[in-house]
Amino acid sequence: MELLHQISFGMMILAGIIALVVSIERVIFSSVNLVRSKQVLVSVNSGESHQIEDHLKNDAVSHMVAEIIKIKAQNLNPNVYQDRIEAAYLEAKDVLCSRLWILDTVVTAAPLMGLLGTIFGIVDTFLALSKSGMSDPSSVSSGIGTALYATALGISIALLCLLIFNFLNDRNERIIENLKMFILRA
């Protein structure tokens, strides 16, 4: 049982590390794209649409803006134009939200893994009780303590990931709103 308990701790730590790596990458990615979307929107709002190309780099927002500029230059009929604009928007939205499912999964799975560790810790406690009876309280308290650590670790990982997930969703919504404004004003 001790091995299963250690495996559940290892799974939680691995999930936490994966979530941390994804979080760092997504925060950097969303920061770059939020700045770029604001720059493009400022250029459009100030009537300097010709300067938009100066802000375009190799990121999701720039790719979508370049695609929209290209679509507008083609003078398509309104239905085709609308379809292509919508496709470019959906593609950018998909790129902005990629890998967030990992954080969402860790938010859900970490408390369950903590609960699993708690169950294994309690089972270890009962095994210690059956071997030594009530004469060895340290083995009982050790198992219960370990079980509580598993629960605390799982909940802590889930809470941290939930905060980051919500932060990133909020950022993505702001980027998407800026892109919608660009589409309407460009």
Short mmCIF file of C-alpha atoms in Angstrom, two decimals:
data_model
loop_
_atom_site.label_atom_id
_atom_site.label_comp_id
_atom_site.label_asym_id
_atom_site.label_seq_id
_atom_site.Cartn_x
_atom_site.Cartn_y
_atom_site.Cartn_z
CA MET A 1 0.00 0.00 0.00
CA GLU A 2 2.86 2.38 0.74
CA LEU A 3 3.98 2.06 -2.88
CA LEU A 4 0.53 3.05 -4.15
CA HIS A 5 0.55 6.01 -1.79
CA GLN A 6 3.94 7.14 -3.15
CA ILE A 7 2.69 6.69 -6.72
CA SER A 8 -0.29 8.97 -6.01
CA PHE A 9 2.08 11.62 -4.61
CA GLY A 10 4.29 11.24 -7.67
CA MET A 11 1.31 11.64 -10.01
CA MET A 12 0.25 14.83 -8.23
CA ILE A 13 3.76 16.27 -8.38
CA LEU A 14 4.04 15.37 -12.08
CA ALA A 15 0.65 16.97 -12.78
CA GLY A 16 1.77 20.08 -10.90
CA ILE A 17 5.01 20.32 -12.90
CA ILE A 18 3.18 19.87 -16.22
CA ALA A 19 0.64 22.51 -15.19
CA LEU A 20 3.45 24.88 -14.19
CA VAL A 21 5.21 24.51 -17.55
CA VAL A 22 1.95 25.01 -19.48
CA SER A 23 1.07 28.00 -17.28
CA ILE A 24 4.39 29.74 -17.88
CA GLU A 25 4.18 29.18 -21.63
CA ARG A 26 0.56 30.36 -21.83
CA VAL A 27 1.18 33.47 -19.67
CA ILE A 28 4.08 34.51 -21.92
CA PHE A 29 2.05 33.70 -25.06
CA SER A 30 -1.02 35.62 -23.88
CA SER A 31 1.09 38.60 -22.75
CA VAL A 32 2.67 38.96 -26.19
CA ASN A 33 -0.68 38.60 -27.94
CA LEU A 34 -2.48 41.01 -25.60
CA VAL A 35 0.13 43.71 -26.24
CA ARG A 36 -0.03 43.08 -29.99
CA SER A 37 -3.84 43.21 -30.05
CA LYS A 38 -3.80 46.53 -28.18
CA GLN A 39 -1.22 47.98 -30.59
CA VAL A 40 -3.30 46.97 -33.60
CA LEU A 41 -6.49 48.35 -32.07
CA VAL A 42 -4.80 51.67 -31.20
CA SER A 43 -3.59 51.98 -34.80
CA VAL A 44 -7.09 51.35 -36.15
CA ASN A 45 -8.77 53.68 -33.63
CA SER A 46 -6.34 56.52 -34.38
CA GLY A 47 -6.95 56.19 -38.11
CA GLU A 48 -3.45 54.89 -38.77
CA SER A 49 -4.50 51.61 -40.38
CA HIS A 50 -1.52 51.84 -42.72
CA GLN A 51 0.80 51.43 -39.69
CA ILE A 52 -0.73 48.12 -38.63
CA GLU A 53 1.89 46.20 -40.61
CA ASP A 54 4.56 47.79 -38.35
CA HIS A 55 3.10 45.92 -35.37
CA LEU A 56 2.80 42.54 -37.05
CA LYS A 57 5.21 39.88 -35.82
CA ASN A 58 5.13 36.09 -35.65
CA ASP A 59 2.26 35.54 -33.20
CA ALA A 60 -1.40 34.52 -33.28
CA VAL A 61 -2.83 38.04 -33.34
CA SER A 62 -0.47 39.19 -36.10
CA HIS A 63 -1.33 36.14 -38.18
CA MET A 64 -5.06 36.85 -37.88
CA VAL A 65 -4.64 40.57 -38.59
CA ALA A 66 -2.52 39.85 -41.67
CA GLU A 67 -5.12 37.34 -42.84
CA ILE A 68 -7.94 39.88 -42.41
CA ILE A 69 -5.97 42.56 -44.26
CA LYS A 70 -5.42 40.07 -47.09
CA ILE A 71 -9.12 39.13 -47.14
CA LYS A 72 -10.21 42.79 -47.21
CA ALA A 73 -7.86 43.49 -50.14
CA GLN A 74 -9.51 40.75 -52.24
CA ASN A 75 -12.85 42.62 -52.58
CA LEU A 76 -14.92 39.46 -52.15
CA ASN A 77 -18.69 39.24 -52.16
CA PRO A 78 -20.16 39.79 -48.67
CA ASN A 79 -20.97 36.13 -47.94
CA VAL A 80 -17.52 34.83 -48.88
CA TYR A 81 -15.93 37.76 -47.05
CA GLN A 82 -17.92 37.00 -43.88
CA ASP A 83 -17.03 33.29 -44.04
CA ARG A 84 -13.31 33.97 -44.46
CA ILE A 85 -13.25 36.56 -41.67
CA GLU A 86 -15.05 34.14 -39.37
CA ALA A 87 -12.63 31.33 -40.26
CA ALA A 88 -9.62 33.56 -39.49
CA TYR A 89 -11.21 34.59 -36.19
CA LEU A 90 -11.98 31.01 -35.15
CA GLU A 91 -8.47 29.89 -36.06
CA ALA A 92 -6.94 32.65 -33.91
CA LYS A 93 -9.30 31.84 -31.04
CA ASP A 94 -8.32 28.17 -31.23
CA VAL A 95 -4.61 29.05 -31.07
CA LEU A 96 -5.18 31.40 -28.12
CA CYS A 97 -7.01 28.73 -26.12
CA SER A 98 -4.75 25.80 -26.97
CA ARG A 99 -3.32 23.76 -24.10
CA LEU A 100 -5.69 25.31 -21.56
CA TRP A 101 -7.42 21.92 -21.42
CA ILE A 102 -4.33 20.66 -19.56
CA LEU A 103 -4.88 23.15 -16.74
CA ASP A 104 -8.59 22.34 -16.69
CA THR A 105 -7.80 18.64 -16.39
CA VAL A 106 -5.32 19.19 -13.54
CA VAL A 107 -7.91 21.33 -11.71
CA THR A 108 -10.29 18.37 -11.85
CA ALA A 109 -7.82 15.52 -11.35
CA ALA A 110 -5.52 16.88 -8.60
CA PRO A 111 -8.11 16.74 -5.78
CA LEU A 112 -9.10 13.25 -6.91
CA MET A 113 -5.46 12.14 -6.83
CA GLY A 114 -5.18 13.72 -3.38
CA LEU A 115 -8.25 11.80 -2.27
CA LEU A 116 -6.72 8.61 -3.64
CA GLY A 117 -3.56 9.32 -1.62
CA THR A 118 -5.74 9.92 1.43
CA ILE A 119 -7.44 6.56 0.98
CA PHE A 120 -4.09 4.81 0.67
CA GLY A 121 -2.84 6.62 3.80
CA ILE A 122 -5.87 5.53 5.80
CA VAL A 123 -5.48 1.96 4.56
CA ASP A 124 -1.84 2.10 5.70
CA THR A 125 -3.07 3.31 9.09
CA PHE A 126 -5.47 0.40 9.42
CA LEU A 127 -2.71 -2.01 8.41
CA ALA A 128 -0.46 -0.53 11.11
CA LEU A 129 -3.28 -0.88 13.63
CA SER A 130 -3.85 -4.50 12.71
CA LYS A 131 -0.15 -5.32 13.09
CA SER A 132 0.59 -3.47 16.32
CA GLY A 133 -2.81 -2.90 17.85
CA MET A 134 -3.33 0.32 19.75
CA SER A 135 0.09 -0.01 21.40
CA ASP A 136 1.92 2.04 18.73
CA PRO A 137 0.19 5.42 18.30
CA SER A 138 3.07 6.80 16.19
CA SER A 139 2.32 4.44 13.31
CA VAL A 140 -1.34 5.46 13.42
CA SER A 141 -0.64 9.18 13.50
CA SER A 142 2.00 8.83 10.77
CA GLY A 143 -0.48 7.22 8.38
CA ILE A 144 -3.17 9.80 9.09
CA GLY A 145 -0.66 12.64 8.70
CA THR A 146 0.49 11.32 5.35
CA ALA A 147 -3.12 10.95 4.25
CA LEU A 148 -3.82 14.58 5.12
CA TYR A 149 -0.71 15.73 3.23
CA ALA A 150 -2.03 13.99 0.12
CA THR A 151 -5.35 15.80 0.40
CA ALA A 152 -3.68 19.16 1.01
CA LEU A 153 -1.30 18.72 -1.92
CA GLY A 154 -4.11 17.78 -4.32
CA ILE A 155 -6.29 20.72 -3.28
CA SER A 156 -3.33 23.14 -3.40
CA ILE A 157 -2.39 22.10 -6.92
CA ALA A 158 -6.02 22.38 -8.05
CA LEU A 159 -6.49 25.84 -6.53
CA LEU A 160 -3.31 27.21 -8.07
CA CYS A 161 -4.21 25.78 -11.48
CA LEU A 162 -7.75 27.15 -11.20
CA LEU A 163 -6.45 30.66 -10.52
CA ILE A 164 -4.05 30.49 -13.47
CA PHE A 165 -6.73 28.97 -15.72
CA ASN A 166 -9.17 31.79 -14.90
CA PHE A 167 -6.43 34.42 -15.35
CA LEU A 168 -5.58 33.03 -18.79
CA ASN A 169 -9.24 32.77 -19.80
CA ASP A 170 -9.73 36.42 -18.84
CA ARG A 171 -6.67 37.46 -20.87
CA ASN A 172 -7.82 35.45 -23.86
CA GLU A 173 -11.25 37.09 -23.67
CA ARG A 174 -9.61 40.54 -23.73
CA ILE A 175 -7.50 39.55 -26.73
CA ILE A 176 -10.56 38.15 -28.50
CA GLU A 177 -12.53 41.33 -27.77
CA ASN A 178 -9.69 43.41 -29.25
CA LEU A 179 -9.72 41.18 -32.33
CA LYS A 180 -13.48 41.61 -32.69
CA MET A 181 -13.05 45.38 -32.48
CA PHE A 182 -10.35 45.21 -35.14
CA ILE A 183 -12.61 43.17 -37.43
CA LEU A 184 -15.43 45.69 -37.02
CA ARG A 185 -13.27 48.79 -37.50
CA ALA A 186 -10.66 47.72 -40.03
#
